[in-house]
mmCIF file of C-alpha atoms in Angstrom:
data_model
loop_
_atom_site.group_PDB
_atom_site.id
_atom_site.type_symbol
_atom_site.label_atom_id
_atom_site.label_comp_id
_atom_site.label_asym_id
_atom_site.label_seq_id
_atom_site.Cartn_x
_atom_site.Cartn_y
_atom_site.Cartn_z
ATOM 1 C CA MET A 39 0.003 9.971 9.047
ATOM 2 C CA THR A 40 1.149 12.252 6.295
ATOM 3 C CA ALA A 41 4.784 11.733 5.291
ATOM 4 C CA GLY A 42 7.211 13.964 7.138
ATOM 5 C CA LEU A 43 4.938 14.721 10.090
ATOM 6 C CA SER A 44 5.427 13.464 13.634
ATOM 7 C CA HIS A 45 1.719 13.141 14.420
ATOM 8 C CA GLU A 46 -1.553 12.597 12.620
ATOM 9 C CA GLU A 47 -3.430 15.599 11.313
ATOM 10 C CA GLU A 48 -6.249 13.952 9.428
ATOM 11 C CA GLU A 49 -9.105 11.662 10.367
ATOM 12 C CA ALA A 50 -11.316 9.499 8.162
ATOM 13 C CA ILE A 51 -14.387 7.342 8.597
ATOM 14 C CA ILE A 52 -13.981 4.272 6.400
ATOM 15 C CA PRO A 53 -17.072 2.098 5.847
ATOM 16 C CA LEU A 54 -16.506 -1.609 6.538
ATOM 17 C CA GLU A 55 -17.723 -2.292 2.999
ATOM 18 C CA GLU A 56 -14.408 -0.850 1.770
ATOM 19 C CA LEU A 57 -12.495 -3.685 3.483
ATOM 20 C CA SER A 58 -12.143 -7.331 2.532
ATOM 21 C CA GLU A 59 -14.094 -9.866 4.603
ATOM 22 C CA CYS A 60 -10.783 -11.291 5.850
ATOM 23 C CA ASP A 61 -9.584 -7.858 7.044
ATOM 24 C CA VAL A 62 -12.881 -7.169 8.830
ATOM 25 C CA ALA A 63 -12.701 -10.563 10.586
ATOM 26 C CA ASN A 64 -9.127 -9.936 11.794
ATOM 27 C CA MET A 65 -9.469 -6.236 12.596
ATOM 28 C CA THR A 66 -9.207 -5.083 16.214
ATOM 29 C CA VAL A 67 -8.872 -1.743 17.961
ATOM 30 C CA GLY A 68 -5.357 -0.504 17.243
ATOM 31 C CA SER A 69 -4.890 -2.497 14.029
ATOM 32 C CA ILE A 70 -2.203 -0.902 11.877
ATOM 33 C CA PHE A 71 -2.986 -0.175 8.237
ATOM 34 C CA ARG A 72 -2.001 2.110 5.424
ATOM 35 C CA TRP A 73 -4.303 3.798 2.981
ATOM 36 C CA VAL A 74 -2.822 4.132 -0.472
ATOM 37 C CA ILE A 75 -4.508 6.742 -2.650
ATOM 38 C CA GLY A 76 -3.262 7.534 -6.103
ATOM 39 C CA TYR A 77 -3.530 6.874 -9.800
ATOM 40 C CA GLU A 78 -3.051 3.727 -11.829
ATOM 41 C CA ARG A 79 -2.150 3.962 -15.475
ATOM 42 C CA SER A 80 -3.065 1.179 -17.894
ATOM 43 C CA PRO A 81 -0.625 0.024 -20.598
ATOM 44 C CA GLY A 82 -2.793 1.995 -23.042
ATOM 45 C CA GLY A 83 -2.279 5.193 -21.029
ATOM 46 C CA MET A 84 -5.712 5.399 -19.383
ATOM 47 C CA LYS A 85 -5.504 6.957 -15.908
ATOM 48 C CA LYS A 86 -7.716 5.650 -13.098
ATOM 49 C CA ARG A 87 -7.991 6.885 -9.502
ATOM 50 C CA VAL A 88 -7.430 4.063 -6.989
ATOM 51 C CA SER A 89 -7.727 3.681 -3.235
ATOM 52 C CA GLN A 90 -6.468 0.628 -1.359
ATOM 53 C CA ILE A 91 -6.494 -0.133 2.359
ATOM 54 C CA VAL A 92 -3.768 -2.565 3.415
ATOM 55 C CA PHE A 93 -3.577 -4.037 6.922
ATOM 56 C CA ARG A 94 -0.280 -5.220 8.349
ATOM 57 C CA ASP A 95 -0.299 -8.959 8.791
ATOM 58 C CA LEU A 96 2.494 -9.296 11.350
ATOM 59 C CA PRO A 97 2.587 -11.274 14.578
ATOM 60 C CA ARG A 98 1.837 -9.275 17.704
ATOM 61 C CA ILE A 99 4.762 -8.295 19.921
ATOM 62 C CA THR A 100 4.595 -10.074 23.253
ATOM 63 C CA GLU A 101 5.778 -8.695 26.587
ATOM 64 C CA ARG A 102 8.677 -11.174 26.409
ATOM 65 C CA ASP A 103 9.639 -9.911 22.926
ATOM 66 C CA PHE A 104 9.562 -6.344 24.230
ATOM 67 C CA ARG A 105 11.793 -7.184 27.217
ATOM 68 C CA LYS A 106 14.282 -9.022 25.001
ATOM 69 C CA GLY A 107 14.381 -6.096 22.571
ATOM 70 C CA THR A 108 14.917 -3.615 25.386
ATOM 71 C CA GLU A 109 17.793 -5.685 26.785
ATOM 72 C CA TRP A 110 19.342 -6.008 23.320
ATOM 73 C CA ALA A 111 19.156 -2.216 22.903
ATOM 74 C CA ARG A 112 20.844 -1.659 26.282
ATOM 75 C CA GLU A 113 23.632 -4.104 25.422
ATOM 76 C CA THR A 114 24.135 -2.444 22.038
ATOM 77 C CA ILE A 115 24.364 1.008 23.633
ATOM 78 C CA ARG A 116 26.938 -0.299 26.140
ATOM 79 C CA ALA A 117 28.950 -2.016 23.390
ATOM 80 C CA LEU A 118 28.994 1.163 21.311
ATOM 81 C CA LYS A 119 29.793 3.236 24.417
ATOM 82 C CA LEU A 120 26.991 5.695 23.690
#
């Protein structure tokens, strides 16, 4: 998603060869990643275009985690009288 937008506007087809073997092995439908595209400058001043795909390596949220989070949010809203 482009910064500042509330929904995606662009789509890309990324060949599996662009990913590390570890990322391919752990990838599933719905995996969250970010694609960093920019420039890298060497200490000598040389500018190089770079592209890096980074997958989030976080534990999955369980149904129990979701319920606990929802209850915590309700209690917080009540405590703040919102």
